[in-house]
mmCIF file of C-alpha atoms and ligand atoms in Angstrom:
data_model
loop_
_atom_site.group_PDB
_atom_site.id
_atom_site.type_symbol
_atom_site.label_atom_id
_atom_site.label_comp_id
_atom_site.label_asym_id
_atom_site.label_seq_id
_atom_site.Cartn_x
_atom_site.Cartn_y
_atom_site.Cartn_z
ATOM 1 C CA MET A 1 31.845 5.599 0.950
ATOM 2 C CA ALA A 2 28.512 3.167 0.397
ATOM 3 C CA GLU A 3 25.323 5.187 0.611
ATOM 4 C CA PRO A 4 23.097 3.487 3.137
ATOM 5 C CA ARG A 5 20.049 2.067 1.594
ATOM 6 C CA VAL A 6 17.248 2.390 4.273
ATOM 7 C CA ILE A 7 13.334 2.037 4.694
ATOM 8 C CA ILE A 8 10.743 4.594 3.561
ATOM 9 C CA THR A 9 7.498 4.158 4.333
ATOM 10 C CA ILE A 10 3.943 5.920 3.478
ATOM 11 C CA ASP A 11 1.043 5.167 5.069
ATOM 12 C CA GLY A 12 -2.766 6.773 4.477
ATOM 13 C CA PRO A 13 -6.353 5.919 2.833
ATOM 14 C CA ALA A 14 -7.147 5.378 -0.339
ATOM 15 C CA GLY A 15 -6.627 7.981 -3.012
ATOM 16 C CA ALA A 16 -4.492 9.723 -1.296
ATOM 17 C CA GLY A 17 -1.707 9.141 -3.661
ATOM 18 C CA LYS A 18 0.644 6.936 -1.459
ATOM 19 C CA SER A 19 1.677 4.662 -5.045
ATOM 20 C CA THR A 20 2.245 7.502 -7.161
ATOM 21 C CA VAL A 21 4.340 9.104 -4.841
ATOM 22 C CA ALA A 22 6.110 6.146 -3.915
ATOM 23 C CA ARG A 23 7.128 5.497 -7.076
ATOM 24 C CA LEU A 24 8.629 8.729 -7.615
ATOM 25 C CA LEU A 25 10.687 8.086 -4.294
ATOM 26 C CA ALA A 26 11.687 4.617 -5.546
ATOM 27 C CA ALA A 27 12.750 6.107 -8.952
ATOM 28 C CA ALA A 28 14.632 8.947 -7.499
ATOM 29 C CA LEU A 29 16.439 6.410 -4.682
ATOM 30 C CA GLY A 30 16.946 3.414 -6.388
ATOM 31 C CA TYR A 31 14.908 1.689 -4.416
ATOM 32 C CA LEU A 32 12.000 -0.816 -4.712
ATOM 33 C CA TYR A 33 8.818 -0.231 -4.730
ATOM 34 C CA VAL A 34 6.777 -2.326 -2.184
ATOM 35 C CA ASP A 35 2.709 -2.240 -2.445
ATOM 36 C CA SER A 36 1.877 -3.996 0.685
ATOM 37 C CA GLY A 37 -1.992 -3.397 -0.576
ATOM 38 C CA ALA A 38 -1.250 -5.867 -3.281
ATOM 39 C CA LEU A 39 -0.199 -8.622 -0.588
ATOM 40 C CA TYR A 40 -3.975 -8.117 0.849
ATOM 41 C CA ARG A 41 -5.386 -8.111 -1.996
ATOM 42 C CA LEU A 42 -3.857 -11.321 -3.336
ATOM 43 C CA VAL A 43 -5.040 -13.140 0.199
ATOM 44 C CA GLY A 44 -8.790 -11.434 -0.774
ATOM 45 C CA TRP A 45 -8.782 -12.638 -3.947
ATOM 46 C CA GLN A 46 -7.840 -16.249 -3.430
ATOM 47 C CA ALA A 47 -9.879 -16.635 -0.261
ATOM 48 C CA ALA A 48 -12.594 -15.885 -2.327
ATOM 49 C CA GLU A 49 -12.009 -17.529 -5.841
ATOM 50 C CA ASN A 50 -11.565 -20.935 -3.289
ATOM 51 C CA ASN A 51 -14.636 -19.824 -1.592
ATOM 52 C CA LEU A 52 -13.449 -19.521 2.092
ATOM 53 C CA SER A 53 -15.587 -17.005 4.456
ATOM 54 C CA LEU A 54 -13.439 -13.877 4.196
ATOM 55 C CA ASP A 55 -13.952 -13.949 8.284
ATOM 56 C CA ASP A 56 -12.562 -17.461 9.130
ATOM 57 C CA ALA A 57 -9.499 -16.787 10.647
ATOM 58 C CA GLN A 58 -8.775 -20.253 11.369
ATOM 59 C CA ALA A 59 -9.447 -21.454 7.769
ATOM 60 C CA LEU A 60 -7.463 -18.581 6.135
ATOM 61 C CA SER A 61 -4.863 -19.411 8.204
ATOM 62 C CA ALA A 62 -4.389 -23.097 6.821
ATOM 63 C CA PHE A 63 -5.001 -21.659 3.401
ATOM 64 C CA LEU A 64 -1.987 -19.137 3.792
ATOM 65 C CA GLU A 65 0.481 -21.675 4.708
ATOM 66 C CA ARG A 66 0.157 -22.917 1.203
ATOM 67 C CA LEU A 67 -0.114 -19.609 -0.595
ATOM 68 C CA GLN A 68 3.198 -18.697 -2.139
ATOM 69 C CA PRO A 69 3.025 -16.126 -4.625
ATOM 70 C CA GLU A 70 6.637 -15.097 -6.456
ATOM 71 C CA VAL A 71 7.429 -11.160 -6.233
ATOM 72 C CA ALA A 72 8.748 -9.284 -8.495
ATOM 73 C CA ALA A 73 9.532 -5.617 -7.061
ATOM 74 C CA ASP A 74 11.643 -2.908 -9.021
ATOM 75 C CA THR A 75 11.433 1.097 -8.994
ATOM 76 C CA GLN A 76 7.784 1.211 -11.006
ATOM 77 C CA GLY A 77 6.307 -2.244 -10.462
ATOM 78 C CA PHE A 78 4.977 -4.332 -7.770
ATOM 79 C CA HIS A 79 4.171 -7.654 -9.640
ATOM 80 C CA LEU A 80 2.961 -10.799 -8.252
ATOM 81 C CA PHE A 81 2.508 -14.397 -9.635
ATOM 82 C CA LEU A 82 0.947 -16.853 -8.680
ATOM 83 C CA ASN A 83 1.891 -20.699 -10.571
ATOM 84 C CA GLY A 84 3.366 -18.533 -13.230
ATOM 85 C CA ARG A 85 0.738 -16.379 -13.757
ATOM 86 C CA GLU A 86 1.061 -12.610 -13.308
ATOM 87 C CA ILE A 87 -1.975 -11.699 -11.304
ATOM 88 C CA SER A 88 -1.180 -7.575 -10.704
ATOM 89 C CA GLN A 89 -4.466 -6.932 -13.049
ATOM 90 C CA VAL A 90 -6.965 -8.902 -11.347
ATOM 91 C CA LEU A 91 -5.806 -7.223 -8.188
ATOM 92 C CA ARG A 92 -6.579 -4.021 -8.787
ATOM 93 C CA GLU A 93 -10.488 -4.834 -9.478
ATOM 94 C CA PRO A 94 -12.983 -2.829 -6.846
ATOM 95 C CA ARG A 95 -14.423 -5.866 -5.758
ATOM 96 C CA VAL A 96 -11.386 -7.362 -4.343
ATOM 97 C CA SER A 97 -10.645 -4.087 -2.533
ATOM 98 C CA ARG A 98 -13.079 -4.617 -0.896
ATOM 99 C CA GLU A 99 -12.470 -8.475 0.057
ATOM 100 C CA ALA A 100 -8.928 -6.788 1.057
ATOM 101 C CA SER A 101 -10.300 -5.011 3.461
ATOM 102 C CA ARG A 102 -12.377 -7.329 5.287
ATOM 103 C CA VAL A 103 -9.291 -10.197 5.156
ATOM 104 C CA ALA A 104 -6.887 -7.476 6.357
ATOM 105 C CA VAL A 105 -8.732 -7.501 9.793
ATOM 106 C CA LEU A 106 -7.512 -10.797 10.788
ATOM 107 C CA PRO A 107 -4.315 -11.428 12.928
ATOM 108 C CA PRO A 108 -3.240 -14.384 10.795
ATOM 109 C CA VAL A 109 -3.565 -12.373 7.627
ATOM 110 C CA ARG A 110 -1.947 -9.512 8.626
ATOM 111 C CA GLU A 111 1.290 -11.965 9.954
ATOM 112 C CA TRP A 112 1.480 -13.387 6.826
ATOM 113 C CA VAL A 113 1.299 -10.101 4.934
ATOM 114 C CA THR A 114 3.895 -8.684 7.286
ATOM 115 C CA SER A 115 6.545 -11.709 7.522
ATOM 116 C CA ARG A 116 6.534 -11.181 3.308
ATOM 117 C CA LEU A 117 6.912 -7.194 3.757
ATOM 118 C CA ARG A 118 10.384 -7.448 6.146
ATOM 119 C CA HIS A 119 11.769 -10.209 3.995
ATOM 120 C CA LEU A 120 11.188 -8.138 0.993
ATOM 121 C CA ALA A 121 13.344 -5.323 3.078
ATOM 122 C CA ALA A 122 15.822 -7.073 4.688
ATOM 123 C CA ASN A 123 18.623 -5.012 2.953
ATOM 124 C CA GLY A 124 17.224 -1.776 3.250
ATOM 125 C CA GLY A 125 16.585 -0.043 -0.342
ATOM 126 C CA VAL A 126 12.689 -0.144 -0.633
ATOM 127 C CA VAL A 127 10.165 2.663 -0.451
ATOM 128 C CA ALA A 128 6.921 0.557 1.123
ATOM 129 C CA GLU A 129 3.146 2.136 1.314
ATOM 130 C CA GLY A 130 0.365 0.478 3.197
ATOM 131 C CA ARG A 131 -1.854 1.295 6.386
ATOM 132 C CA ASP A 132 0.402 0.341 8.878
ATOM 133 C CA LEU A 133 3.983 0.309 7.508
ATOM 134 C CA GLY A 134 5.386 3.202 9.559
ATOM 135 C CA THR A 135 3.292 2.046 12.628
ATOM 136 C CA VAL A 136 3.733 -1.668 12.578
ATOM 137 C CA VAL A 137 5.740 -3.474 9.889
ATOM 138 C CA PHE A 138 8.965 -0.844 10.142
ATOM 139 C CA PRO A 139 7.928 1.070 13.279
ATOM 140 C CA ARG A 140 11.965 1.734 13.461
ATOM 141 C CA ALA A 141 11.868 3.375 9.872
ATOM 142 C CA LYS A 142 13.625 7.030 10.135
ATOM 143 C CA ALA A 143 11.904 8.613 7.410
ATOM 144 C CA LYS A 144 7.828 8.037 7.492
ATOM 145 C CA PHE A 145 5.207 9.947 5.693
ATOM 146 C CA TYR A 146 1.122 9.883 5.998
ATOM 147 C CA LEU A 147 -0.535 11.223 3.011
ATOM 148 C CA ASP A 148 -4.374 12.606 3.152
ATOM 149 C CA ALA A 149 -6.952 14.222 1.164
ATOM 150 C CA SER A 150 -10.025 15.352 1.534
ATOM 151 C CA LEU A 151 -12.684 12.488 0.551
ATOM 152 C CA GLU A 152 -14.023 14.211 -2.347
ATOM 153 C CA ALA A 153 -10.328 14.529 -3.923
ATOM 154 C CA ARG A 154 -9.938 10.567 -3.154
ATOM 155 C CA ALA A 155 -13.214 9.520 -4.748
ATOM 156 C CA VAL A 156 -11.996 11.683 -7.982
ATOM 157 C CA ARG A 157 -8.825 10.114 -8.160
ATOM 158 C CA ARG A 158 -10.085 6.530 -7.426
ATOM 159 C CA ARG A 159 -12.761 6.882 -10.145
ATOM 160 C CA GLN A 160 -10.199 8.207 -12.814
ATOM 161 C CA ASP A 161 -7.685 5.402 -11.425
ATOM 162 C CA TRP A 162 -10.659 2.986 -12.268
ATOM 163 C CA GLN A 163 -11.760 4.457 -15.801
ATOM 164 C CA ASN A 164 -15.042 3.625 -14.584
ATOM 165 C CA GLU A 165 -17.918 6.225 -15.971
ATOM 166 C CA ASP A 166 -20.607 3.946 -14.321
ATOM 167 C CA ALA A 167 -19.898 4.376 -11.001
ATOM 168 C CA SER A 168 -20.756 7.936 -9.273
ATOM 169 C CA THR A 169 -18.116 10.096 -7.577
ATOM 170 C CA GLU A 170 -20.606 9.746 -4.603
ATOM 171 C CA LYS A 171 -20.923 6.190 -5.148
ATOM 172 C CA VAL A 172 -17.139 5.773 -4.987
ATOM 173 C CA ALA A 173 -16.894 8.317 -1.851
ATOM 174 C CA ARG A 174 -19.191 5.624 0.336
ATOM 175 C CA GLU A 175 -17.342 2.870 -0.485
ATOM 176 C CA LEU A 176 -14.002 4.316 0.298
ATOM 177 C CA ALA A 177 -15.552 5.874 3.757
ATOM 178 C CA GLU A 178 -16.739 2.416 4.523
ATOM 179 C CA ARG A 179 -12.948 0.992 3.747
ATOM 180 C CA ASP A 180 -11.722 4.134 5.999
ATOM 181 C CA ARG A 181 -13.543 2.783 9.023
ATOM 182 C CA ARG A 182 -13.056 -0.598 8.663
ATOM 183 C CA ASP A 183 -9.238 0.222 8.234
ATOM 184 C CA SER A 184 -9.129 2.355 10.965
ATOM 185 C CA SER A 185 -11.477 0.724 13.279
ATOM 186 C CA ARG A 186 -10.231 -2.564 13.625
ATOM 187 C CA ALA A 187 -8.115 -3.869 16.223
ATOM 188 C CA ALA A 188 -5.173 -5.622 14.809
ATOM 189 C CA ALA A 189 -2.810 -2.741 13.279
ATOM 190 C CA PRO A 190 -5.456 0.083 12.705
ATOM 191 C CA MET A 191 -4.710 2.517 10.106
ATOM 192 C CA ARG A 192 -3.468 5.324 12.411
ATOM 193 C CA VAL A 193 -0.644 8.179 11.550
ATOM 194 C CA PRO A 194 2.579 6.975 12.897
ATOM 195 C CA ALA A 195 3.798 9.552 15.592
ATOM 196 C CA ASP A 196 6.629 10.354 13.770
ATOM 197 C CA ALA A 197 5.548 10.827 10.250
ATOM 198 C CA LEU A 198 5.106 13.860 8.476
ATOM 199 C CA VAL A 199 1.890 14.207 7.481
ATOM 200 C CA ILE A 200 1.161 15.851 3.974
ATOM 201 C CA ASP A 201 -2.688 16.659 2.840
ATOM 202 C CA THR A 202 -2.724 15.620 -1.167
ATOM 203 C CA THR A 203 -5.859 17.601 -1.635
ATOM 204 C CA ASN A 204 -4.321 20.453 -3.804
ATOM 205 C CA LEU A 205 -0.911 19.279 -4.195
ATOM 206 C CA ASN A 206 0.187 16.967 -7.364
ATOM 207 C CA PRO A 207 2.475 13.991 -6.755
ATOM 208 C CA GLN A 208 5.402 16.118 -7.713
ATOM 209 C CA GLU A 209 5.031 18.599 -5.345
ATOM 210 C CA VAL A 210 4.222 15.651 -2.791
ATOM 211 C CA ALA A 211 7.421 14.031 -3.636
ATOM 212 C CA ARG A 212 9.295 17.144 -3.454
ATOM 213 C CA GLN A 213 8.272 17.940 -0.325
ATOM 214 C CA CYS A 214 9.092 13.571 0.866
ATOM 215 C CA LEU A 215 12.515 14.182 -0.448
ATOM 216 C CA ALA A 216 13.313 17.563 1.461
ATOM 217 C CA ARG A 217 12.285 15.824 4.772
ATOM 218 C CA ILE A 218 14.683 12.467 3.159
ATOM 219 C CA ARG A 219 17.386 14.656 3.218
ATOM 220 C CA GLU A 220 17.238 16.332 6.349
ATOM 221 C CA VAL A 221 17.038 12.778 8.262
ATOM 222 C CA PHE A 222 19.763 10.965 6.164
ATOM 223 C CA PRO A 223 21.845 13.560 4.686
ATOM 224 C CA GLU A 224 24.102 11.052 3.925
ATOM 225 C CA ILE A 225 22.040 9.686 1.108
ATOM 226 C CA ALA A 226 23.220 11.426 -2.098
ATOM 227 C CA GLY A 227 22.121 11.784 -5.361
ATOM 228 C CA LEU A 228 18.508 13.298 -4.169
ATOM 229 C CA GLU A 229 18.554 15.534 -7.264
ATOM 230 C CA MET A 230 15.474 13.930 -8.293
ATOM 231 C CA LYS A 231 13.478 13.658 -11.744
ATOM 232 C CA THR A 232 10.055 14.463 -9.964
ATOM 233 C CA GLY A 233 9.127 16.586 -13.674
HETATM 234 O O1 DC B 301 -3.492 -0.124 -0.521
HETATM 235 P P1 DC B 301 -4.865 -0.835 -1.238
HETATM 236 O O2 DC B 301 -5.836 -0.282 -1.473
HETATM 237 O O3 DC B 301 -4.386 -1.652 -2.249
HETATM 238 O O4 DC B 301 -5.182 -1.392 -0.024
HETATM 239 C C1 DC B 301 -6.651 -2.872 0.159
HETATM 240 C C2 DC B 301 -6.876 -3.118 1.307
HETATM 241 O O5 DC B 301 -5.633 -3.669 2.242
HETATM 242 C C3 DC B 301 -7.348 -1.761 2.479
HETATM 243 O O6 DC B 301 -8.484 -1.480 2.186
HETATM 244 C C4 DC B 301 -6.801 -2.379 3.628
HETATM 245 C C5 DC B 301 -5.808 -3.040 3.696
HETATM 246 N N1 DC B 301 -4.405 -3.141 4.019
HETATM 247 C C6 DC B 301 -4.069 -3.245 5.022
HETATM 248 O O7 DC B 301 -4.759 -3.431 5.807
HETATM 249 N N2 DC B 301 -2.846 -2.618 5.237
HETATM 250 C C7 DC B 301 -1.809 -2.133 4.729
HETATM 251 N N3 DC B 301 -0.769 -1.696 5.236
HETATM 252 C C8 DC B 301 -2.169 -2.331 3.454
HETATM 253 C C9 DC B 301 -3.270 -2.651 3.254
#
């Protein structure tokens, strides 16, 4: 009998370890890794490149009708291409984080991203990470996780990701706190813990340990999924 290919959601703030854990799970399950933040980053970056106001829902809505990125997802990467050019690298820049968080408050932007995510997951078999995956995008998913960590631990990790020795941990922490505030206080699909999610504090855990806890939960919820003797290191 064919194994079911389900949807796994991972939500939480920046620096909680979502991407690393999502990739470990995707590799273990042979699923696609889906990074919803990259789509918000794409919209924020493109809005700024085209000199659109980041708060103008109407102008952005018209712009999004013409924005057609190509997506290449596998177990380890979520690559976006625009006009044939890979743009994943530029999307990771710190200024794009701010632009993404600003446009992410706008309902038309959220609808545009949500419809793409649902299309990508139409046949199941995805591990999708973001802020509203378990609450709004895939509310019926049965295996949901919410990762969190102390602000300081998250800032240390983010600074390492950027390999940015110029920014102090304190400065990175201030920027993360500002983004958390905007992401959780917006009216449209704010960052929330899904009611049925397993919450994991990753402050003192390495990604392999977190992934093991997630897999234990996935095994409980879906005993029929075999092959979970994963390589989490
Ligand atoms: O996960 P990330 O740092 O790449 O996300 C960038 C921004 O995009 C984040 O600050 C808020 C927004 N975002 C969102 O609103 N909903 C999601 N599901 C994912 C990201």
